[in-house]
CSV table of C-alpha atoms in Angstrom, one decimal:
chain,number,residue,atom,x,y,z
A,109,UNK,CA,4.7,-63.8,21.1
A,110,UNK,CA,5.6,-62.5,17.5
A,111,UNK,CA,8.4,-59.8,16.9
A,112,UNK,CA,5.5,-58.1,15.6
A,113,UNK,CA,3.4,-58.3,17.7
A,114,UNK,CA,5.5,-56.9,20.4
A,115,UNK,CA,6.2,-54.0,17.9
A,116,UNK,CA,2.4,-53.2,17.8
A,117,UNK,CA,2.1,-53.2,21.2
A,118,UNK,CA,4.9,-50.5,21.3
A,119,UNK,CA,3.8,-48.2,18.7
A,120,UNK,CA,0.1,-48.8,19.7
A,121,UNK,CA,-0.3,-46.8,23.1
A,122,UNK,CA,2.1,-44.5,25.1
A,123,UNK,CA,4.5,-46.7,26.6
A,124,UNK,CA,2.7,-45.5,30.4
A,125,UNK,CA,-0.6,-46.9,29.3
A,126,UNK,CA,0.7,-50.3,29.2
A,127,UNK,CA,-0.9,-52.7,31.4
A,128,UNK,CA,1.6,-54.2,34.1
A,129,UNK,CA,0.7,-57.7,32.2
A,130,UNK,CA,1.8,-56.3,28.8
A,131,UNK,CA,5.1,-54.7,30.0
A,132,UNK,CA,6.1,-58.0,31.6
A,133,UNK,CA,5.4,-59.7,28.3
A,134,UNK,CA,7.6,-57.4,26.6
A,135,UNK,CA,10.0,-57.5,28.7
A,136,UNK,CA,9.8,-61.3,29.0
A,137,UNK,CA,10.0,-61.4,25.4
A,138,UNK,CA,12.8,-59.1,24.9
A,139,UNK,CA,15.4,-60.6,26.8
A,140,UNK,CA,15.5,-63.5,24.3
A,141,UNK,CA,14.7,-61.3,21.2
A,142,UNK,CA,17.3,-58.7,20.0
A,143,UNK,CA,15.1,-57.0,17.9
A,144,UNK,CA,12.5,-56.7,19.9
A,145,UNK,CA,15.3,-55.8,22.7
A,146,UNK,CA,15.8,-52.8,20.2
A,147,UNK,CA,12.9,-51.9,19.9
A,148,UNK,CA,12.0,-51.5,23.5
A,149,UNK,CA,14.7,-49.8,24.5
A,150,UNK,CA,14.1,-46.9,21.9
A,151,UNK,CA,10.2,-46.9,22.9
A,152,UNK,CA,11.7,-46.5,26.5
A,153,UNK,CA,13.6,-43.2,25.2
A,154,UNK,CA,11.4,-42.1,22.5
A,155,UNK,CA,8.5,-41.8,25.2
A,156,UNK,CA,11.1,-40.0,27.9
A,157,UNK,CA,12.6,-37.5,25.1
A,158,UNK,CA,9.0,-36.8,24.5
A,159,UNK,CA,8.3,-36.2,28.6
A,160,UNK,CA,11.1,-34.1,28.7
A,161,UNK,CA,10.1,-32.1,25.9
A,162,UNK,CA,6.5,-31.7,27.3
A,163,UNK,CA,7.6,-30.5,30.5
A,164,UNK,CA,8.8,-27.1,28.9
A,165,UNK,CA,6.3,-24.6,29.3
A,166,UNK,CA,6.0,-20.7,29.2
A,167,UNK,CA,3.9,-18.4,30.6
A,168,UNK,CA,3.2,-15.2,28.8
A,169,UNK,CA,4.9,-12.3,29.7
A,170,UNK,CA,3.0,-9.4,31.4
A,171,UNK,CA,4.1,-7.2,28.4
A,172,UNK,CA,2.2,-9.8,26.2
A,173,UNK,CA,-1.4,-8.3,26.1
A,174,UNK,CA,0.0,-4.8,25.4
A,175,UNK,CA,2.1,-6.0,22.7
A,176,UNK,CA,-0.8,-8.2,21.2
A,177,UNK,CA,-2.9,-4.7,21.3
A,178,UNK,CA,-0.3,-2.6,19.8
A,179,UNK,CA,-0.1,-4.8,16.9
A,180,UNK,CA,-3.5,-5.1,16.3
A,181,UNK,CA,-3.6,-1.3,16.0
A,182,UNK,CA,-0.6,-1.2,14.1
A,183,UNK,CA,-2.8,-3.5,11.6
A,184,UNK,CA,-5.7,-1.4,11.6
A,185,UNK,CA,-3.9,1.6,10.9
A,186,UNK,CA,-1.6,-0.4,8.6
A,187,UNK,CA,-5.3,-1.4,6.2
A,188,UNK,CA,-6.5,2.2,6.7
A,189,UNK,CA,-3.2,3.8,5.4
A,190,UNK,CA,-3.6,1.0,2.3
A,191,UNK,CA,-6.7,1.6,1.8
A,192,UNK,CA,-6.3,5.4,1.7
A,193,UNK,CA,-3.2,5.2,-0.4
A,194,UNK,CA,-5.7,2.8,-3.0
A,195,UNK,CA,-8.2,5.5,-2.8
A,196,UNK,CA,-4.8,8.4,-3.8
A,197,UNK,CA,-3.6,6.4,-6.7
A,198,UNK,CA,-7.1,5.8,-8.6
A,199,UNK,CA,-7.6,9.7,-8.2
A,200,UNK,CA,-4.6,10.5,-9.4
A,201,UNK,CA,-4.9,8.1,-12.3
A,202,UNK,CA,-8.4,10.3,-13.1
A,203,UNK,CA,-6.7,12.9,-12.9
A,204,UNK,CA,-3.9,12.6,-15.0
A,205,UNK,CA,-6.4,11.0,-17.1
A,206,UNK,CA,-8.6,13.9,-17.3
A,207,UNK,CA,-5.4,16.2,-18.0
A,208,UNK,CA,-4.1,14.3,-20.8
A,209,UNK,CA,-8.3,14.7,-22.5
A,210,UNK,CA,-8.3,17.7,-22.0
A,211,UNK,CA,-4.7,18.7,-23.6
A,212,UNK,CA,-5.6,16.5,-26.2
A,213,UNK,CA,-8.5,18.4,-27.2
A,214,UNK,CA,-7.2,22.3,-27.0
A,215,UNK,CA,-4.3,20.5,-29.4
A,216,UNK,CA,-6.5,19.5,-31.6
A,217,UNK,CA,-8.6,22.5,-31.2
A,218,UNK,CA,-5.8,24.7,-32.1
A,219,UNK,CA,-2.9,23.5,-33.2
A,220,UNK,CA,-3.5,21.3,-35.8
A,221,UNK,CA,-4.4,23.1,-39.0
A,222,UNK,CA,-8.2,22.1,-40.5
A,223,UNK,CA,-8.6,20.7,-44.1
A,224,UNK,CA,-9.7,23.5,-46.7
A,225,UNK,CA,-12.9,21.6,-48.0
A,226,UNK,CA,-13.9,21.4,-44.2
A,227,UNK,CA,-13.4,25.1,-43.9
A,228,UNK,CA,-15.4,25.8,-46.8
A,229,UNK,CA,-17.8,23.7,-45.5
A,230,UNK,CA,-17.4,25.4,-42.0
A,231,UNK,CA,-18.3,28.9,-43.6
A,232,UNK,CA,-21.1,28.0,-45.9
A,233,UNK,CA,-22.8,26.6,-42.6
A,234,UNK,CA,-22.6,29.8,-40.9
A,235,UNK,CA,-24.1,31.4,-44.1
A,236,UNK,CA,-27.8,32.4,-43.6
A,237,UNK,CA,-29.5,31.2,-46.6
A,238,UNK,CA,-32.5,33.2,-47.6
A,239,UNK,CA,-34.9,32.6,-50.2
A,240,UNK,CA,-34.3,35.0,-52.6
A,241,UNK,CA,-30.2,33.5,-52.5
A,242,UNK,CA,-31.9,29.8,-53.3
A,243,UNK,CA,-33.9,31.3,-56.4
A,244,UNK,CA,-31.2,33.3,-57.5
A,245,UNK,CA,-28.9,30.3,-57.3
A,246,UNK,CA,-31.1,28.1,-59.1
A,247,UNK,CA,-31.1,31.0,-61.5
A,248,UNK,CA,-27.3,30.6,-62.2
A,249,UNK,CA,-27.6,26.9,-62.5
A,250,UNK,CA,-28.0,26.0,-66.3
A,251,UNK,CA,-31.5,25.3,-67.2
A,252,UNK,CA,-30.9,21.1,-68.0
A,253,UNK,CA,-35.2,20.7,-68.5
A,254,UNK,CA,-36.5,20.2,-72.2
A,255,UNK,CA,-38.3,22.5,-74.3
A,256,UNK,CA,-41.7,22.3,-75.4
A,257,UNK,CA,-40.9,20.8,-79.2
A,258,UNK,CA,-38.0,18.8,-77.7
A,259,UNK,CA,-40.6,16.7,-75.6
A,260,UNK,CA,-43.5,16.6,-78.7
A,261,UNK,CA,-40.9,15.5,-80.8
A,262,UNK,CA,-39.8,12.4,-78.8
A,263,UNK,CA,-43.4,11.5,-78.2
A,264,UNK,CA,-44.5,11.5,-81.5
A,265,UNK,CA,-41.4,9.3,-82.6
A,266,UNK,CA,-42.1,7.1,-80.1
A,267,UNK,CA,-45.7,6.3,-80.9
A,268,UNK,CA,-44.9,6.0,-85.2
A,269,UNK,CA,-42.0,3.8,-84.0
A,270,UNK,CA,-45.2,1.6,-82.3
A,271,UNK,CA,-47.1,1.8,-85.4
A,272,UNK,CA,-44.5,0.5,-87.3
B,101,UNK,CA,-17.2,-12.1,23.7
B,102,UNK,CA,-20.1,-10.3,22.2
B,103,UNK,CA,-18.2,-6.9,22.6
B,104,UNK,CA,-14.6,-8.3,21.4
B,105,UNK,CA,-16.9,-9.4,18.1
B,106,UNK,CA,-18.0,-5.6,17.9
B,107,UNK,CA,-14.4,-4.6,17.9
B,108,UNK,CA,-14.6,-3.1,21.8
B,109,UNK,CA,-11.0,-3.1,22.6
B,110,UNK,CA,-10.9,-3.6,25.8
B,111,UNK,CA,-12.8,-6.6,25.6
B,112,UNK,CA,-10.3,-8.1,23.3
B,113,UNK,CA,-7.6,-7.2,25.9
B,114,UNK,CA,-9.5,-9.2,28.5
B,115,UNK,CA,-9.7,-11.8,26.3
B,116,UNK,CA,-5.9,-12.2,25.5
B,117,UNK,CA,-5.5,-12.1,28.9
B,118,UNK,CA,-7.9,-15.1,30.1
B,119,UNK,CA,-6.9,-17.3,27.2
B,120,UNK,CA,-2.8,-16.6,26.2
B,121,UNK,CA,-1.4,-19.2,28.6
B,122,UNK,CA,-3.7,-21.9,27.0
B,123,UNK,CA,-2.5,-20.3,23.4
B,124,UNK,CA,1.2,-20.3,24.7
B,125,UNK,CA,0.9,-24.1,25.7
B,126,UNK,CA,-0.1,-25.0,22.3
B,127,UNK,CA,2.5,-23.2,20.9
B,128,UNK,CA,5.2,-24.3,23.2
B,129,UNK,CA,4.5,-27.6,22.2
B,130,UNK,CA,5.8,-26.8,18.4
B,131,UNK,CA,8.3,-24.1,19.2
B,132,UNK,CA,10.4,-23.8,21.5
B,133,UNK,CA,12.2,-20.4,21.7
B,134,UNK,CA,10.1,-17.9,23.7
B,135,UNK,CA,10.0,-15.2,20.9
B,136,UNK,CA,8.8,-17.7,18.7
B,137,UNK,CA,6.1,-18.9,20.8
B,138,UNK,CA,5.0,-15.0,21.4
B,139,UNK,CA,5.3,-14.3,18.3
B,140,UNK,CA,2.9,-17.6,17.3
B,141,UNK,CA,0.6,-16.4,20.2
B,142,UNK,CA,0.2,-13.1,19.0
B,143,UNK,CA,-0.6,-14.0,15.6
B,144,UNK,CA,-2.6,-16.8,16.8
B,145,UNK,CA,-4.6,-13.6,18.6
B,146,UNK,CA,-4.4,-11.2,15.4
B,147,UNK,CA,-6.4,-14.1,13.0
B,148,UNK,CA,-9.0,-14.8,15.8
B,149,UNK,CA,-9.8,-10.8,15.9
B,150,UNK,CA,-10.7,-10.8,12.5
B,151,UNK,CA,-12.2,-13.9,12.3
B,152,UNK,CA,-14.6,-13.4,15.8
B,153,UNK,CA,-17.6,-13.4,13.6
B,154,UNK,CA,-17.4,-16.4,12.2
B,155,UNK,CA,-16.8,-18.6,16.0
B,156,UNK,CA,-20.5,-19.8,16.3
B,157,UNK,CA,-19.8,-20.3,19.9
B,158,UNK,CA,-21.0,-24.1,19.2
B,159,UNK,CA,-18.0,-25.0,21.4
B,160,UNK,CA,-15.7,-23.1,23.6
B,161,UNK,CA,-13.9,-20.0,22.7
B,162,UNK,CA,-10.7,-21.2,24.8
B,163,UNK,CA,-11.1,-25.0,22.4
B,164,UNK,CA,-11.5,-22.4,19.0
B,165,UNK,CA,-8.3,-20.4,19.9
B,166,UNK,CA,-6.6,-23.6,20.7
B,167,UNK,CA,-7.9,-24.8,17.1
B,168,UNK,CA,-6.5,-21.6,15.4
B,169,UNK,CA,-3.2,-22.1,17.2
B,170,UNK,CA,-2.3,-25.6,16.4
B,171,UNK,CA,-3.3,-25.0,12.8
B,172,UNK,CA,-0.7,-21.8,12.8
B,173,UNK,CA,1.8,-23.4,14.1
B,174,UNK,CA,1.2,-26.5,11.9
B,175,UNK,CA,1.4,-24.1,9.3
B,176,UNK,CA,4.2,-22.8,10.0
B,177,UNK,CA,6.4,-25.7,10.3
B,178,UNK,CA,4.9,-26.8,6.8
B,179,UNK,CA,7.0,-24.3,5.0
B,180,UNK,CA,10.0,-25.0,7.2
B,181,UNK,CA,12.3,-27.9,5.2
B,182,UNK,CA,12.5,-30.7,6.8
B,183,UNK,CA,15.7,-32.8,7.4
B,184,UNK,CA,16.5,-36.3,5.8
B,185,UNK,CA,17.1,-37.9,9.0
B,186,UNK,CA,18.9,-37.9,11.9
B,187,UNK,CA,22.6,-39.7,11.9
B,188,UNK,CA,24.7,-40.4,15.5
B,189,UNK,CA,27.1,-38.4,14.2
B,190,UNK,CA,25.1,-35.3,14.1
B,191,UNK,CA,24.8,-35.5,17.8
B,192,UNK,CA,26.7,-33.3,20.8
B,193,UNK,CA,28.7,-35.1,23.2
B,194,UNK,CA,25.9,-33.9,25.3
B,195,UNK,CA,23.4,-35.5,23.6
B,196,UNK,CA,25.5,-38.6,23.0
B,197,UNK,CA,25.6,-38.9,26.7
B,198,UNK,CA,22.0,-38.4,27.7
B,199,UNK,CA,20.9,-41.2,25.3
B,200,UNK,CA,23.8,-43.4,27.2
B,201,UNK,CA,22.3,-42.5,30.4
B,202,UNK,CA,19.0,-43.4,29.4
B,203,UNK,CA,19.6,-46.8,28.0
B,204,UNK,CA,21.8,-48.1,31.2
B,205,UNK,CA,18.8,-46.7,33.3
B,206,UNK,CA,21.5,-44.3,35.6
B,207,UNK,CA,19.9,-41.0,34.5
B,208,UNK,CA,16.0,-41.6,37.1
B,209,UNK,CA,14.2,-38.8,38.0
B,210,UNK,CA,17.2,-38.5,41.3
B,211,UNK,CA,19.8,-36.9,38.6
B,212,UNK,CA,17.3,-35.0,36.6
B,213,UNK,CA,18.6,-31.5,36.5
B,214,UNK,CA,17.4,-28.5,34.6
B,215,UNK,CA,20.8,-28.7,31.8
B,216,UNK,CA,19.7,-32.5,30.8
B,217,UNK,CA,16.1,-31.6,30.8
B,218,UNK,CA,17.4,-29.3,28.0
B,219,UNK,CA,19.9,-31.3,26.0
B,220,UNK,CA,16.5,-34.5,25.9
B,221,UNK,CA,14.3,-31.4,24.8
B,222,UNK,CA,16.6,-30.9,21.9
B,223,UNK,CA,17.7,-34.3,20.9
B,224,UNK,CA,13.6,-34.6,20.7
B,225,UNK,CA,13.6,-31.7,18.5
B,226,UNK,CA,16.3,-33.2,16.4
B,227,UNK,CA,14.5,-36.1,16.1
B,228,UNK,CA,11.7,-34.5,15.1
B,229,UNK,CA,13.5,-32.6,12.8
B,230,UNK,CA,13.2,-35.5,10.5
B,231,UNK,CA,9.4,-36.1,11.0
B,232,UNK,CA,6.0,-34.5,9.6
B,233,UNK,CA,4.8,-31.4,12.2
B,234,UNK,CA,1.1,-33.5,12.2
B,235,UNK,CA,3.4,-36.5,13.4
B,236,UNK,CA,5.1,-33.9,15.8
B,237,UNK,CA,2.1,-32.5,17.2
B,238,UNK,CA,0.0,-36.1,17.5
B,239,UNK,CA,2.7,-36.8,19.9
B,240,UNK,CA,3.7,-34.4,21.7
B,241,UNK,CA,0.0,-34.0,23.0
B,242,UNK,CA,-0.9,-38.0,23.2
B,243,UNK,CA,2.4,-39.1,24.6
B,244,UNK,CA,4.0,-36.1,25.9
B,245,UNK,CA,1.1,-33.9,27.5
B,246,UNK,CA,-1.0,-37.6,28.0
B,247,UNK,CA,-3.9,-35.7,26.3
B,248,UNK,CA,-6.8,-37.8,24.9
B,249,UNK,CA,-7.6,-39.0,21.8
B,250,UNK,CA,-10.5,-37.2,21.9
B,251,UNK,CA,-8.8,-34.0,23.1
B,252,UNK,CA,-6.5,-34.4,19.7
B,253,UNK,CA,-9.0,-34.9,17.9
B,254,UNK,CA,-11.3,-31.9,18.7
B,255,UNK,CA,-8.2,-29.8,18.4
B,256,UNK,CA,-7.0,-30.4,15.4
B,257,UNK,CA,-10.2,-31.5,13.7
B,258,UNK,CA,-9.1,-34.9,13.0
B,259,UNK,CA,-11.9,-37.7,13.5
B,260,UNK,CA,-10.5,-39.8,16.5
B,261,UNK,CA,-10.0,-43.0,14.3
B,262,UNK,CA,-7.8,-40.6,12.2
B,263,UNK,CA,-5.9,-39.6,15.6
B,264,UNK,CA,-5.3,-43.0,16.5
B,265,UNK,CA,-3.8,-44.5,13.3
B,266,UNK,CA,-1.6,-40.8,13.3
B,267,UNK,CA,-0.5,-41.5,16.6
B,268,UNK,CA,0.4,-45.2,15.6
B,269,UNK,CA,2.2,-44.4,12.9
B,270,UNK,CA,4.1,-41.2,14.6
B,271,UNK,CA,5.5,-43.3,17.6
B,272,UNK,CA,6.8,-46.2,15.0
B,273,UNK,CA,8.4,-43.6,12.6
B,274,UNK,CA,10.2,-41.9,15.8
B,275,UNK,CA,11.1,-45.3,17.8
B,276,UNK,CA,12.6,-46.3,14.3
B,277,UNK,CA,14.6,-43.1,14.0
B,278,UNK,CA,15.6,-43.5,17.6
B,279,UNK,CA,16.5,-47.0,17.8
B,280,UNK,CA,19.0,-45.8,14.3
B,281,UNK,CA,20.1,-43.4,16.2
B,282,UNK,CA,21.2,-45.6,19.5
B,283,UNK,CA,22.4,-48.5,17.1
B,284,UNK,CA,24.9,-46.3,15.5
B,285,UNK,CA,25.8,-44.7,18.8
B,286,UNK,CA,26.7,-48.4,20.0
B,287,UNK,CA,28.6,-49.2,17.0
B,288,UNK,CA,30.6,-45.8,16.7
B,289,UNK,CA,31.6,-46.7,20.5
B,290,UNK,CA,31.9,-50.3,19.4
B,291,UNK,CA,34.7,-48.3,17.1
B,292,UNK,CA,36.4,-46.2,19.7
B,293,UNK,CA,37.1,-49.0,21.8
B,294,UNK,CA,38.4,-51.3,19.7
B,295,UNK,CA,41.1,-48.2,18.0
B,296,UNK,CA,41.9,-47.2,22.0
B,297,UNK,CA,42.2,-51.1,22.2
B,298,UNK,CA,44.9,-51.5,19.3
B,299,UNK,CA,46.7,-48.3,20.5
């Protein structure tokens, strides 16, 4: 049998589920082989360390449900508390939001001083025009339309400037 | 079941009660300090709350809560650091001693007594220390509980081929880590008697 092959046979199965066959083999085997002597031996404790280790157990105490429940509330309330606190922040963020528009605007409203052409422009929109004011405007206006000859005269130059 | 998915409390309650010492084995089996078990278990309890509406009830709800608490603790361990490996000269005298019991065949069954069951349970954990918690798990359930391959594998979601090359390769990496361990424990003694010998 191969050092390997002995090796395989170790790691393959728990060292219990060995046949009675296959454990003579490696024993068989293992008085002649150092290595394989090794190896053996350390499966033999490997596989006890591990019963050992298995054979610790607990049981859960009778305080274990109660705890389990209290937690699970404490959770609950833990997300509801979160979730409130989300919901406290954004409004507060609106708010101050709203706050800060609002200041804004009565600053602009009334502190800061308007530009005079706007102000003219402010009071000749709350003028109530009337149509005697538009005549009488138009009235003040100089009159830019041509005369009578003016407008003879620059058709009549026009057409002997054709002629020509 | 139906009212634990509705969020009835006491339903839940019943439920902790019927399935925590299944939960607490599968957790025992990765920790080994009770408040770390109960604290595992409780968790363990906690996820499966809030995630009751997704079990489909296609197997049982003892095998899903069993699922959820190998994968916790599995997680767990993942973020613990693992050691390098495992020298004879980190061992106790203790420890030391067990392992020289075991290899002359004096310590049966006859001289088992609670304090050495203790000292092998943490030389294991020392040795698995220096292993993978997949490793760690694969054998404490195959070759420590003598569960099944299929058992593994419907725990931990593995297919069974998967399990069995796992399980291979776990029991080489800790009978290697072992047989360091007793090969250095011969030659440190190897040591001591020969400088009590030239004394």
């Amino acid at each position: 049998m191969r050092d390997e092959h002995i090796k395989e046979m170790l790691d393959g199965a728990p060292l219990d589920n060995l046949s009675e066959s296959e454990l003579t083999a490696v024993r068989s085997h293992a008085e002649g082989c150092e290595a394989c002597g090794r190896a053996f031996d350390a499966a033999r404790v490997s596989s006890l360390l591990l019963k050992e280790r298995a054979a610790e157990t607990f049981e859960p105490s009778p305080f274990f449900q109660t705890r389990v429940l209290a937690a699970l509330r404490e959770r609950q309330s833990g997300v509801e508390a979160w979730s409130l606190g989300r919901l406290w922040r954004a409004a507060g963020v609106l708010f101050s939001t709203m706050a800060a528009t609002v200041a804004a605007l009565a600053v602009l409203t009334f502190v800061v001083p308007q530009p005079a052409a706007t102000q003219q422009e402010v009071a000749s929109a709350g003028r109530a025009y009337t149509a005697e004011d538009v005549i009488l405007e138009q009235a003040e206006q100089p009159d830019e339309q041509m005369s009578y000859g003016q407008v003879l005269t620059t058709l009549y130059d026009t057409d002997e400037d054709a002629g020509r | 079941m139906r009212l634990a998915r509705a969020g009835d409390e006491s339903a839940f309650a019943e439920m902790v009660r019927r399935y925590s010492p299944r939960v607490f084995r599968v957790a025992a089996r990765f920790f080994r300090r009770r408040e770390q078990v109960e604290e595992v278990a409780q968790e363990v309890f906690l996820k499966a709350f809030t995630q009751l509406e997704g079990f489909e009830g296609r197997g049982s709800l003892e095998g899903w809560l069993a699922r959820i608490a190998a994968n916790t603790c599995l997680n767990m361990l993942r973020s613990a650091r693992r050691r390098p490996e495992l020298t004879a000269s980190d061992l106790t005298e203790d420890e030391a001693a067990w392992l020289d019991d075991k290899l002359a065949g004096v310590a049966g069954e006859r001289h088992r007594s609670a304090e050495r069951a203790v000292v092998a349970a943490d030389l294991t954990d020392r040795v698995f220390e220096t292993m993978s918690p997949e490793d760690r798990m694969v054998l404490m359930l195959i070759d420590g509980e003598e569960a099944s391959v299929k058992d593994v594998a419907e725990l931990t979601g593995w297919s069974e081929s998967n399990v069995k090359v796992r399980a291979f390769r776990a029991r080489r990496r800790m009978r290697e880590a072992v047989e360091r361990l007793l090969a250095r424990g011969e030659r440190n003694e190897r040591e001591r008697f020969k400088s009590a010998g030239e004394r």
